[in-house]
mmCIF file of C-alpha atoms in Angstrom:
data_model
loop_
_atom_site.group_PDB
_atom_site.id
_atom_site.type_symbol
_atom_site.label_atom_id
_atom_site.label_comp_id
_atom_site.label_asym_id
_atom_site.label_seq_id
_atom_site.Cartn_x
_atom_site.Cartn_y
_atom_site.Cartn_z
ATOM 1 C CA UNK A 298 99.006 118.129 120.999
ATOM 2 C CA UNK A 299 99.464 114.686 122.250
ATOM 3 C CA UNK A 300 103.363 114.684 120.457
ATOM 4 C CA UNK A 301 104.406 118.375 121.942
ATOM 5 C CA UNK A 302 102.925 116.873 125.448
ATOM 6 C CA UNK A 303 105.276 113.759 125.120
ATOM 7 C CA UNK A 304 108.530 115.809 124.029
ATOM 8 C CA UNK A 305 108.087 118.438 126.591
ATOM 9 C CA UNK A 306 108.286 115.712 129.306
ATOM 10 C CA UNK A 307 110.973 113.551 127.589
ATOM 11 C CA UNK A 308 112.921 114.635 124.474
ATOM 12 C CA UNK A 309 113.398 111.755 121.919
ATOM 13 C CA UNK A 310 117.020 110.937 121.474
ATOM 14 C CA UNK A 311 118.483 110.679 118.061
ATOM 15 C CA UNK A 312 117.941 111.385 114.188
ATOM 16 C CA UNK A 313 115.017 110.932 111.253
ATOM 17 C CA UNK A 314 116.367 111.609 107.541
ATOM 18 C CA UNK A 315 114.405 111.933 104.375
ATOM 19 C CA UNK A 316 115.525 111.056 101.177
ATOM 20 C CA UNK A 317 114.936 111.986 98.434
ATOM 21 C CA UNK A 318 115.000 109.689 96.167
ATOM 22 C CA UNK A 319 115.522 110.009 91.865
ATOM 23 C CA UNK A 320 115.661 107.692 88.973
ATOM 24 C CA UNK A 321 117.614 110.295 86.278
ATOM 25 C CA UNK A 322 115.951 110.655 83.129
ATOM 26 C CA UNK A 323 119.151 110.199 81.429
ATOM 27 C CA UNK A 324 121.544 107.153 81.422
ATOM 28 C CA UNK A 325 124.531 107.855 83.937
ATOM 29 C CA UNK A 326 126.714 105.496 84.708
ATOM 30 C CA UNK A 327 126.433 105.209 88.589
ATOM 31 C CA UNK A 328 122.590 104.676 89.143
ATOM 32 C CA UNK A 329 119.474 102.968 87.271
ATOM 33 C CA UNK A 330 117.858 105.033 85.198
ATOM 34 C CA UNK A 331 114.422 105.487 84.167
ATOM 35 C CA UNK A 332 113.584 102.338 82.454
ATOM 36 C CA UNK A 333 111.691 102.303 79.397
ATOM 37 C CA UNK A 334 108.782 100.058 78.531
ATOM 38 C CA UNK A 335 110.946 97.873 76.618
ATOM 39 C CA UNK A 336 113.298 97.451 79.820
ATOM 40 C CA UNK A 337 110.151 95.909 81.835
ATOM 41 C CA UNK A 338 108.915 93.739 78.633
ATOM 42 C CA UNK A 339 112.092 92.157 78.549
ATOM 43 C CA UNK A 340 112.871 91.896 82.479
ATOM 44 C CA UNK A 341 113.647 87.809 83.715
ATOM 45 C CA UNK A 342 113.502 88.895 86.864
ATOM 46 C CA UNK A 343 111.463 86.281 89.036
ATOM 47 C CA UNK A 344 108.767 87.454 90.839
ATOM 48 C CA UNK A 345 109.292 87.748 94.776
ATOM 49 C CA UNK A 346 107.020 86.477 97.631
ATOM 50 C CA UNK A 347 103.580 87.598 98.064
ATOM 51 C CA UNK A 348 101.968 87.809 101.225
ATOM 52 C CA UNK A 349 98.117 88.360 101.417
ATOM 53 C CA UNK A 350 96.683 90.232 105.020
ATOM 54 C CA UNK A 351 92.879 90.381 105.525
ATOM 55 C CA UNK A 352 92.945 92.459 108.577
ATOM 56 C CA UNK A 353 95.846 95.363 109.942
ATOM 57 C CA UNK A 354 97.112 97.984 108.820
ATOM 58 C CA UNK A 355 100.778 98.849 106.940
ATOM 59 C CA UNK A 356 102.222 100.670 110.294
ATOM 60 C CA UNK A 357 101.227 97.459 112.418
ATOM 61 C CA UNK A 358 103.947 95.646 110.353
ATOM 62 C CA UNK A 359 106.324 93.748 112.371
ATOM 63 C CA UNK A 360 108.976 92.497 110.021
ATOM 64 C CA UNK A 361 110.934 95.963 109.214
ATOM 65 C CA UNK A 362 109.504 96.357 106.026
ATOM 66 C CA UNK A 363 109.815 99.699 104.119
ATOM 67 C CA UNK A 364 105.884 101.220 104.359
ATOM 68 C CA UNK A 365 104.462 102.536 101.545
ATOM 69 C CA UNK A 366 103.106 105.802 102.300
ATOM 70 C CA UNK A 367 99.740 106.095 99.699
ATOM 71 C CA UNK A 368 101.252 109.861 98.995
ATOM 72 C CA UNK A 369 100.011 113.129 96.865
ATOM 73 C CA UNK A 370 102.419 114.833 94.826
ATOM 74 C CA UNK A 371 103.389 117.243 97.639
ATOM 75 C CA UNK A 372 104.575 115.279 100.436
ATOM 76 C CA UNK A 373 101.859 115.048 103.280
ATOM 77 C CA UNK A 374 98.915 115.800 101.417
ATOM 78 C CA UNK A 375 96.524 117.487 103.533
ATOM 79 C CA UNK A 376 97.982 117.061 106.949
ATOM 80 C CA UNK A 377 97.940 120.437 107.771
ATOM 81 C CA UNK A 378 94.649 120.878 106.620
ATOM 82 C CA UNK A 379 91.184 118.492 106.402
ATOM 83 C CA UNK A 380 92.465 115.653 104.992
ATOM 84 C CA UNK A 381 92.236 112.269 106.924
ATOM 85 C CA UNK A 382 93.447 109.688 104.338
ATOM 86 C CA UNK A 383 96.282 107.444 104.804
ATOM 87 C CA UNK A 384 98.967 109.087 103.849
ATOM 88 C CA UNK A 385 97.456 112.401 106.192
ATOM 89 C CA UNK A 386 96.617 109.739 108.906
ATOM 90 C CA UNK A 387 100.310 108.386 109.171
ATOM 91 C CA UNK A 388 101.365 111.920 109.066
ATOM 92 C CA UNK A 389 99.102 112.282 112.767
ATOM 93 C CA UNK A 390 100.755 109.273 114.526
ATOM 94 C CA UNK A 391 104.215 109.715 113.537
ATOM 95 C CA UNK A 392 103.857 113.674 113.732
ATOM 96 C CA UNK A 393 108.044 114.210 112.993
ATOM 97 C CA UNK A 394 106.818 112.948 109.154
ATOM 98 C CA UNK A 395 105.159 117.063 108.819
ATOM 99 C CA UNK A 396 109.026 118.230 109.097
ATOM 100 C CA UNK A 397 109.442 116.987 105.861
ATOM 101 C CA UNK A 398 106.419 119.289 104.195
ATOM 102 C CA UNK A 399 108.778 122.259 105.410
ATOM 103 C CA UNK A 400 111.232 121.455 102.319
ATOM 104 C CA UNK A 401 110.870 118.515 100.036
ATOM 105 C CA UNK A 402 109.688 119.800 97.205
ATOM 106 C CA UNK A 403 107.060 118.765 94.489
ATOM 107 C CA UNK A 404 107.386 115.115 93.443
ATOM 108 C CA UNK A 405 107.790 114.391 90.066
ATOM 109 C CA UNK A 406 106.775 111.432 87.926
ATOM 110 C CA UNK A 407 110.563 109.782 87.973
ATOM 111 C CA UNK A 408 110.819 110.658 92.141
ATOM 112 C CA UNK A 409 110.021 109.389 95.759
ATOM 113 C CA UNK A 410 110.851 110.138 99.267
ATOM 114 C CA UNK A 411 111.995 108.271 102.140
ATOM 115 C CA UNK A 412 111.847 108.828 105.752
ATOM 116 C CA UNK A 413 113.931 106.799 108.314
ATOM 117 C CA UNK A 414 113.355 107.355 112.126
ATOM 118 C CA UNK A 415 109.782 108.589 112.492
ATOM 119 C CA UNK A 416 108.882 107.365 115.414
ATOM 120 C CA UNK A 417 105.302 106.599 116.138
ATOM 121 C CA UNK A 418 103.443 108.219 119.058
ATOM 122 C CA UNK A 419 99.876 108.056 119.438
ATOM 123 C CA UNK A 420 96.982 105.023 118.453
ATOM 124 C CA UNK A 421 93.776 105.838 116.709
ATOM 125 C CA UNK A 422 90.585 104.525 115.380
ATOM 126 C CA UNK A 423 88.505 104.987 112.059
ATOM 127 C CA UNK A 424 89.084 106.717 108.703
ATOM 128 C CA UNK A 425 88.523 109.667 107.249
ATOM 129 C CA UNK A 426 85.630 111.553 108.922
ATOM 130 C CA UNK A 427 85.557 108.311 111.576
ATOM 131 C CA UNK A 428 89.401 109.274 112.445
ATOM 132 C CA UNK A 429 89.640 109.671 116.277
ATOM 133 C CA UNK A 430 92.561 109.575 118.453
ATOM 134 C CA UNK A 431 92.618 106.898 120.879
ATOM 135 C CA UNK A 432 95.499 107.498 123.026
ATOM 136 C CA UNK A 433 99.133 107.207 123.591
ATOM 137 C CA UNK A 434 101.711 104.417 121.875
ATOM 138 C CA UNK A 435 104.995 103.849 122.815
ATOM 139 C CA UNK A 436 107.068 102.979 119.899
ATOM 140 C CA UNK A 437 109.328 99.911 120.837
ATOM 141 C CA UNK A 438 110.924 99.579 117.603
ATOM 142 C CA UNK A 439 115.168 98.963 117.445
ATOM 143 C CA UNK A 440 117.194 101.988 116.472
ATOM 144 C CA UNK A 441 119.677 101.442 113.768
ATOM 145 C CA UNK A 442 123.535 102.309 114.070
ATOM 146 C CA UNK A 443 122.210 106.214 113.815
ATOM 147 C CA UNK A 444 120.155 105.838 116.452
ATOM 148 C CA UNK A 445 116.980 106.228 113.839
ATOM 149 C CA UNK A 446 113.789 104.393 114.759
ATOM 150 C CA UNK A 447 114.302 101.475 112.718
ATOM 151 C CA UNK A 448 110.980 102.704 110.722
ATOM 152 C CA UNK A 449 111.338 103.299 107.043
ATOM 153 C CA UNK A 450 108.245 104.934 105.018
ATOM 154 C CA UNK A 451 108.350 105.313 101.275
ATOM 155 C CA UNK A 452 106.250 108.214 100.107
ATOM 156 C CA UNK A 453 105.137 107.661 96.441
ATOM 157 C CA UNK A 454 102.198 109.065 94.354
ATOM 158 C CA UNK A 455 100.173 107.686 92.398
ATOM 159 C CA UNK A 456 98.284 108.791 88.967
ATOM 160 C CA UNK A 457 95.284 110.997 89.871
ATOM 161 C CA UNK A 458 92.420 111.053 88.837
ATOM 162 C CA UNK A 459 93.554 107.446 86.762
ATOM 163 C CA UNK A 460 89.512 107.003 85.213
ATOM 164 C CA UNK A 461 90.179 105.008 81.758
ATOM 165 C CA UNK A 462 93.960 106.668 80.584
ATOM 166 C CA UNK A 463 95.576 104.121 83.654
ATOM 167 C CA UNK A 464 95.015 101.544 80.824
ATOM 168 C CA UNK A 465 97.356 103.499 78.610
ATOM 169 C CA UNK A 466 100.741 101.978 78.229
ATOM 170 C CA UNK A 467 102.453 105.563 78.906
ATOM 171 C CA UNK A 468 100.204 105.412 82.386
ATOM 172 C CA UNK A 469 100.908 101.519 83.317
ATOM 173 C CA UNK A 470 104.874 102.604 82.942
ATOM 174 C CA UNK A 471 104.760 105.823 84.565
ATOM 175 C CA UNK A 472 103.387 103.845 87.600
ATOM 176 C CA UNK A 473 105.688 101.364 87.451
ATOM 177 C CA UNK A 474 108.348 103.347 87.436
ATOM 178 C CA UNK A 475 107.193 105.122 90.108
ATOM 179 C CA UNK A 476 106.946 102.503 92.656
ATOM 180 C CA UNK A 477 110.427 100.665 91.142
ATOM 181 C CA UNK A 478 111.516 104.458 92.259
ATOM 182 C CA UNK A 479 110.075 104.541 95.929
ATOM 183 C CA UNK A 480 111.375 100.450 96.227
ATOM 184 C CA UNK A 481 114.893 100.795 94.652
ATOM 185 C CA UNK A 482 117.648 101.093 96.921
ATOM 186 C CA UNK A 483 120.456 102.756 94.133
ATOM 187 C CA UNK A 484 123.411 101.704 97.336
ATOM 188 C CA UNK A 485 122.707 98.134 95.593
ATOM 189 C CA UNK A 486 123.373 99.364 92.391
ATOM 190 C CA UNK A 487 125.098 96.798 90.998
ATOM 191 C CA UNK A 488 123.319 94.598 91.188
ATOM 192 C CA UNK A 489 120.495 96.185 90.004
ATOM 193 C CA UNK A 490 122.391 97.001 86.925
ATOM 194 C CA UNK A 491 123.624 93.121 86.326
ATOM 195 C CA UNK A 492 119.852 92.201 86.237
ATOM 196 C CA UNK A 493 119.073 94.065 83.178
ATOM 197 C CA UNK A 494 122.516 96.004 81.479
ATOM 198 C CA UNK A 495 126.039 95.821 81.864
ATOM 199 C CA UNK A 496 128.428 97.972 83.622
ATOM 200 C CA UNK A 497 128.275 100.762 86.748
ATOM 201 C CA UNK A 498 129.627 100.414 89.789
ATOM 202 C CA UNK A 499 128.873 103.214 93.037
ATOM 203 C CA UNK A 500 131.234 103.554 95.609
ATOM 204 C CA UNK A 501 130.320 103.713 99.182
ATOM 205 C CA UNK A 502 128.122 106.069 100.025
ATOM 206 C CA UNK A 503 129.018 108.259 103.249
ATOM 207 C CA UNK A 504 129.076 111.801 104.866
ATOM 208 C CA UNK A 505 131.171 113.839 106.510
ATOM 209 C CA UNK A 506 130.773 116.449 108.605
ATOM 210 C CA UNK A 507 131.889 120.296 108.813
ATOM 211 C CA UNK A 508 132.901 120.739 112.298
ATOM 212 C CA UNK A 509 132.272 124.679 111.976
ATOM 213 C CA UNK A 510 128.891 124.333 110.955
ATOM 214 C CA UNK A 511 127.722 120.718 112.012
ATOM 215 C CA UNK A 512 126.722 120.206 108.387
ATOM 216 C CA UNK A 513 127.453 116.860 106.400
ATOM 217 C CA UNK A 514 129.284 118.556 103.162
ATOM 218 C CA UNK A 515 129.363 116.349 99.861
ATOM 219 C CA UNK A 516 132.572 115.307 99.003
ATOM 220 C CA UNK A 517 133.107 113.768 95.653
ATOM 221 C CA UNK A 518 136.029 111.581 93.474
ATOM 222 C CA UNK A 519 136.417 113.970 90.479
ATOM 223 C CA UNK A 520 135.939 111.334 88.416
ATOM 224 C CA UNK A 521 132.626 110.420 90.129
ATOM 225 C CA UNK A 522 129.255 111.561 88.494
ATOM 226 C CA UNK A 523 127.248 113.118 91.771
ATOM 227 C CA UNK A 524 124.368 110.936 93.701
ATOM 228 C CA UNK A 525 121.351 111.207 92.595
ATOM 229 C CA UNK A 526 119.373 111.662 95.411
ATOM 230 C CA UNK A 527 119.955 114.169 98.251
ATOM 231 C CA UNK A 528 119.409 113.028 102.170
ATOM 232 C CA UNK A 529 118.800 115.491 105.188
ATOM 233 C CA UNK A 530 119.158 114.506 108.783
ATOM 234 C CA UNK A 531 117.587 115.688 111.344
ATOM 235 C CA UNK A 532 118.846 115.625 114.673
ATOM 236 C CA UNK A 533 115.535 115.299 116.831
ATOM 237 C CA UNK A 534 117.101 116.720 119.905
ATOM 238 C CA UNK A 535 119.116 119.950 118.800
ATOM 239 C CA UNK A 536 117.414 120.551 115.074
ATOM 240 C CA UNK A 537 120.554 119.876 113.095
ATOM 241 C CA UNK A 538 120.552 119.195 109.472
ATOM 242 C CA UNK A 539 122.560 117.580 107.544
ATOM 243 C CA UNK A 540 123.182 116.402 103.527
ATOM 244 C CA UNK A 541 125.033 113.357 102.594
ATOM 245 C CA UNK A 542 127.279 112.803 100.117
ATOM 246 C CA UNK A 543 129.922 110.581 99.331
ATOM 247 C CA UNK A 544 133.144 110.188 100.756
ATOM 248 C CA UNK A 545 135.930 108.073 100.927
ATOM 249 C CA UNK A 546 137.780 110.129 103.522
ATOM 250 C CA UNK A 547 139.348 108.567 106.997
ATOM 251 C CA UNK A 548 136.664 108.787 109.691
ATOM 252 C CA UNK A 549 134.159 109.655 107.609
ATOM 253 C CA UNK A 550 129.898 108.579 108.703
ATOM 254 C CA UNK A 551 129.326 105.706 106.463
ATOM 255 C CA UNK A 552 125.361 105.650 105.802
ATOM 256 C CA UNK A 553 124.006 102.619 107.644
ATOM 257 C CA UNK A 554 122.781 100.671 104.540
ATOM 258 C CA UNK A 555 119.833 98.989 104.380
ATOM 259 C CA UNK A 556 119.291 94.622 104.813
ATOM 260 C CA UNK A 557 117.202 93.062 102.438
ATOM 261 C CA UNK A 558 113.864 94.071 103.408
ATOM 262 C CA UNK A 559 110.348 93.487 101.391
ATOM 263 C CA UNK A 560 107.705 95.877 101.213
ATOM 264 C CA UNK A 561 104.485 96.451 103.546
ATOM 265 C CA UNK A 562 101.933 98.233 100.936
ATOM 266 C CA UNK A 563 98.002 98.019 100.140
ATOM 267 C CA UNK A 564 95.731 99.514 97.777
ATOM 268 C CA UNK A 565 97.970 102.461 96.688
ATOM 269 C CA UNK A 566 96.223 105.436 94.724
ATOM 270 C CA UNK A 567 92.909 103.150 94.541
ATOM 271 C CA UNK A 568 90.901 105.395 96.708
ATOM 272 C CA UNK A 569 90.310 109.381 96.270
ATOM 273 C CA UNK A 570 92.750 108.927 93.270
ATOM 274 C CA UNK A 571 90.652 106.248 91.181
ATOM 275 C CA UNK A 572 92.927 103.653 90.211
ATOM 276 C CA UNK A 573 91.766 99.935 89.648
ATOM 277 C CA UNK A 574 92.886 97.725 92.694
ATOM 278 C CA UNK A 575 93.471 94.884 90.840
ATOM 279 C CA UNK A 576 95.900 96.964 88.511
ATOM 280 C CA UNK A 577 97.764 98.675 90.865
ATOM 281 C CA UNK A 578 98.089 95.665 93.022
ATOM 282 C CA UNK A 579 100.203 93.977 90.840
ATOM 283 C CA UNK A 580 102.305 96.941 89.588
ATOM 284 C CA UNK A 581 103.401 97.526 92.974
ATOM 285 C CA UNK A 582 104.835 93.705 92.954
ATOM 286 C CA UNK A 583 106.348 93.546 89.831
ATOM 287 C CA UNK A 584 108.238 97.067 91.317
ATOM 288 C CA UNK A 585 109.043 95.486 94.461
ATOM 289 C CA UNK A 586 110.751 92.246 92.661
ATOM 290 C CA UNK A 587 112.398 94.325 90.240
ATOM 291 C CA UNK A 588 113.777 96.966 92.864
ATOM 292 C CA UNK A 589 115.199 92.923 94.499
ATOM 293 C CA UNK A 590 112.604 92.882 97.373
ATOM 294 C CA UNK A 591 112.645 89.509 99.083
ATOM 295 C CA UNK A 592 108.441 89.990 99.616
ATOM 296 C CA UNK A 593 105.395 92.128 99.437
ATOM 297 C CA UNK A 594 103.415 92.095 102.224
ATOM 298 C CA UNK A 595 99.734 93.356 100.884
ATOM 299 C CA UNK A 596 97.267 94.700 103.472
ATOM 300 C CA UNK A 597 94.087 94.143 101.229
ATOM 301 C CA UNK A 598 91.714 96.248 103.710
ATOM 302 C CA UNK A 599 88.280 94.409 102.697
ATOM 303 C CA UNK A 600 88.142 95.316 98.881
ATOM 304 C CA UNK A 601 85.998 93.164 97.283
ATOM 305 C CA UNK A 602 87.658 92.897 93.910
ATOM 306 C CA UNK A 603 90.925 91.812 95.376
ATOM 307 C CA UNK A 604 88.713 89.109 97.399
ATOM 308 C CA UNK A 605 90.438 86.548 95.559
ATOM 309 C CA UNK A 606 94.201 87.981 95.269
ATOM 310 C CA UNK A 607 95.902 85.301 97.630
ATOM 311 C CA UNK A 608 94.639 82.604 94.818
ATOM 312 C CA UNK A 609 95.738 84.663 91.602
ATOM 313 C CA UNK A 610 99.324 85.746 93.444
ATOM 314 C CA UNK A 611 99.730 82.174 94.449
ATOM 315 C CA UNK A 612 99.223 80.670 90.829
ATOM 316 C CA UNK A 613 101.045 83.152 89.375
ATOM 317 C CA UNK A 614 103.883 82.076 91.536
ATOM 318 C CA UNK A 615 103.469 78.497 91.506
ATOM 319 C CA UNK A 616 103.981 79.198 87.136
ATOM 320 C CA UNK A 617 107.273 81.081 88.092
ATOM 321 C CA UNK A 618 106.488 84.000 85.975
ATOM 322 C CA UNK A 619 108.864 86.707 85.650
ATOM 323 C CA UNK A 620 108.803 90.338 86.008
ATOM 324 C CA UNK A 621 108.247 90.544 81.757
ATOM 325 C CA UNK A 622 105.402 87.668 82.123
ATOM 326 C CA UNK A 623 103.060 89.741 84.366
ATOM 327 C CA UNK A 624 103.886 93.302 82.505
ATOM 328 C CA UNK A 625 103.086 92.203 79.039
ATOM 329 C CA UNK A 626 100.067 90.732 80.710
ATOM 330 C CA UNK A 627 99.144 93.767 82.111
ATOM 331 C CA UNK A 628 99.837 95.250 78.868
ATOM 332 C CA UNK A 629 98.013 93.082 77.113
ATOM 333 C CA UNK A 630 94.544 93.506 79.362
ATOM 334 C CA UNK A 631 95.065 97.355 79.795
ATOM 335 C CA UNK A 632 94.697 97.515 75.866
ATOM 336 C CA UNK A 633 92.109 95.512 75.714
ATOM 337 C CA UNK A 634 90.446 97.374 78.631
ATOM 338 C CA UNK A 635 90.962 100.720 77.397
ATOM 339 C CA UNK A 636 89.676 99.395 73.512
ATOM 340 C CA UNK A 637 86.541 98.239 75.666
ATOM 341 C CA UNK A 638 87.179 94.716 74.606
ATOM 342 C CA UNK A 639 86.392 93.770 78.055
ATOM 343 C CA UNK A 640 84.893 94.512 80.706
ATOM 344 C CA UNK A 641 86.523 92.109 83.121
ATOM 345 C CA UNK A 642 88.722 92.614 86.172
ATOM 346 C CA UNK A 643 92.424 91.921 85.739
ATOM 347 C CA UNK A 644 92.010 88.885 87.593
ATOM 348 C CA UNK A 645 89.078 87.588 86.411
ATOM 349 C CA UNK A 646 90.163 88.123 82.634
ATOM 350 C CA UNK A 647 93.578 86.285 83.311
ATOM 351 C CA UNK A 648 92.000 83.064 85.367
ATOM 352 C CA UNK A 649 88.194 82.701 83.985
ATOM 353 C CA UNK A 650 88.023 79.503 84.974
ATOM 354 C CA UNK A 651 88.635 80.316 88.902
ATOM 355 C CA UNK A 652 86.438 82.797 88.902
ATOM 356 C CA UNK A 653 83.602 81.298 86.594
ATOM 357 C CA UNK A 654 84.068 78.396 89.819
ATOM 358 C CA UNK A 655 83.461 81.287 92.344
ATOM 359 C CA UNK A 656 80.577 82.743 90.632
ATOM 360 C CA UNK A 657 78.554 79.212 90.756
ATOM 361 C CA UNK A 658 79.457 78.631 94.455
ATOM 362 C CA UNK A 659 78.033 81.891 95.198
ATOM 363 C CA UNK A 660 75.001 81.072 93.142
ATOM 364 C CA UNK A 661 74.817 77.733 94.993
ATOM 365 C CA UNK A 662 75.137 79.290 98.512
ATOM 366 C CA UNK A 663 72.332 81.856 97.853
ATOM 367 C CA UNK A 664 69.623 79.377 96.473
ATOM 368 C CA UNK A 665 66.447 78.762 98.382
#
């Protein structure tokens, strides 16, 4: 109510795309494909930054990060209906988001979607059945050369219902591929591709439009294998849409391609979807520092097992493991979790002796 009230009074000037974004199943040679276990095992790819928050939320972000959007298969969850979770509660304050429930379809396990432009519009308090809104926000973000909002939301599911099969290796990788999905940028292809194969190149990437119909029509090289993920535009003021394609043609729109930006995220799928925070914590970053993120910023909310996740990220740093170190660790734990060979957290299995040091502090503080 509170969005139609602002729009009737003053109509928001111009566009908010969604992506769709794909990592093909099969190898082609303009785009990363869907990597393998083998492909992460064997990836030197340093780990990037790692910023702990205590307090705030993903959407409070500051530094134009891309904002993971904790999403169910169909985009938007239950937005339309009860639901009041993150992913339904972003949906609320940046209400142009629900345009893209009208036709994205189905996510599967090798997709994401991303939205650019949603502007933001109201403030709130609490979660879940505490959700209340708490009045109006003007969104004072930069536009980009599109005039989008320069707010960029990655919508990416995770395994539901994870219980003990998110220990399996075919879970760990189809979770890891998912986020590497949602964090890839495939305009940077290659460079993506020198980090872990040879050859591929992708050409610009632009759109032109159809002056008849106002529709961006894909245009491509014949010898050029198509894109492989499909964007729609949508003009806020006069409900246009548009698909990009590429183009090489005079005066075509060139897509205003992204700056190196890290990723704002927190504890994705650990919720109504069961994962393990710990887990899933450091999936996301060795995603994000594949996918050549400069950072993860990681909005921790209070959990109590990921109490001590500034230390672990920070000594995992400071013994410059790569993207292959902390996988075949994961793999390594997940096995022995799943063979109940331990009981352990992630972290506390990795760094017993930090957290066997915690434990007798805490003993210590709570003597008579």
């Amino acid at each position: 109510m509170h969005y139609f009230e602002r729009i009737c009074s003053s109509m928001p000037e111009g566009f908010v795309s969604f992506e769709r974004k794909v990592l093909p199943l099969e190898q082609l040679p303009l785009c990363v494909s869907y990597p393998e276990a083998d492909f992460w095992s064997k990836s030197v790819v340093s780990l990037c930054l790692f910023e702990v928050h205590s307090s705030g939320f993903i959407e409070d972000q500051s530094n134009g990060a891309l904002e993971v959007d904790f999403a169910n298969k169909y985009l938007g969850g239950g937005a339309l209906r009860s639901g009041c979770l993150q992913e339904e509660i972003r949906f609320m304050i940046n209400p142009e988001l629900i345009a893209g429930m009208l036709f994205l379809p189905c996510m599967e396990d090798n997709e994401a979607i991303e939205i650019v432009g949603a502007e933001r519009f109201s403030n709130y308090t609490g979660y879940a059945s505490s959700f209340c809104f708490s009045g109006d926000h003007v969104d004072k973000r930069n536009v980009d050369g599109f005039r989008r909002c320069k707010t960029r939301i990655v919508a990416i599911d995770a395994l539901c219902r994870a219980g003990m099969r998110q220990y399996k290796c075919t879970y760990l990788l189809r979770e890891a591929n998912k986020a590497f999905c949602g964090f890839l940028d495939q305009s940077n292809c290659d460079h993506h591709k020198s980090l872990f194969q040879d050859g591929g190149s992708q050409g610009s990437q632009c759109m032109e439009t159809d002056k008849d119909t106002n529709v961006v029509v894909k245009d491509f090289p014949m010898d050029e294998a198509p894109s492989t993920s499909v964007e729609i535009a949508m003009n806020r003021g006069e409900y246009i849409n548009q698909v990009i394609g590429y183009s090489d043609k005079k005066g075509s729109w060139c897509l205003d391609l992204e700056d190196k930006i890290g990723i704002a995220t927190g504890n994705w799928g650990c919720g109504a979807f069961g994962g393990d925070p710990e887990l899933k914590t450091m999936i996301q970053w060795l995603a994000a520092s594949q996918a050549a993120r400069p950072s993860v910023s990681y909005y921790a909310l209070g959990i109590k097992s990921l109490q001590n996740l500034n230390q672990v990220s920070q000594w995992i740093l400071s013994h410059e493991w790569t993207v292959g170190d902390l996988w075949n660790m994961l793999v390594e734990y997940s096995s022995r979790r799943f063979n109940k060979e331990t009981n352990l957290g992630f972290f506390a299995w990795l760094l017993p002796t930090l957290f066997a040091h915690d434990a007798k502090m805490s003993n210590l503080t709570s003597t008579p």
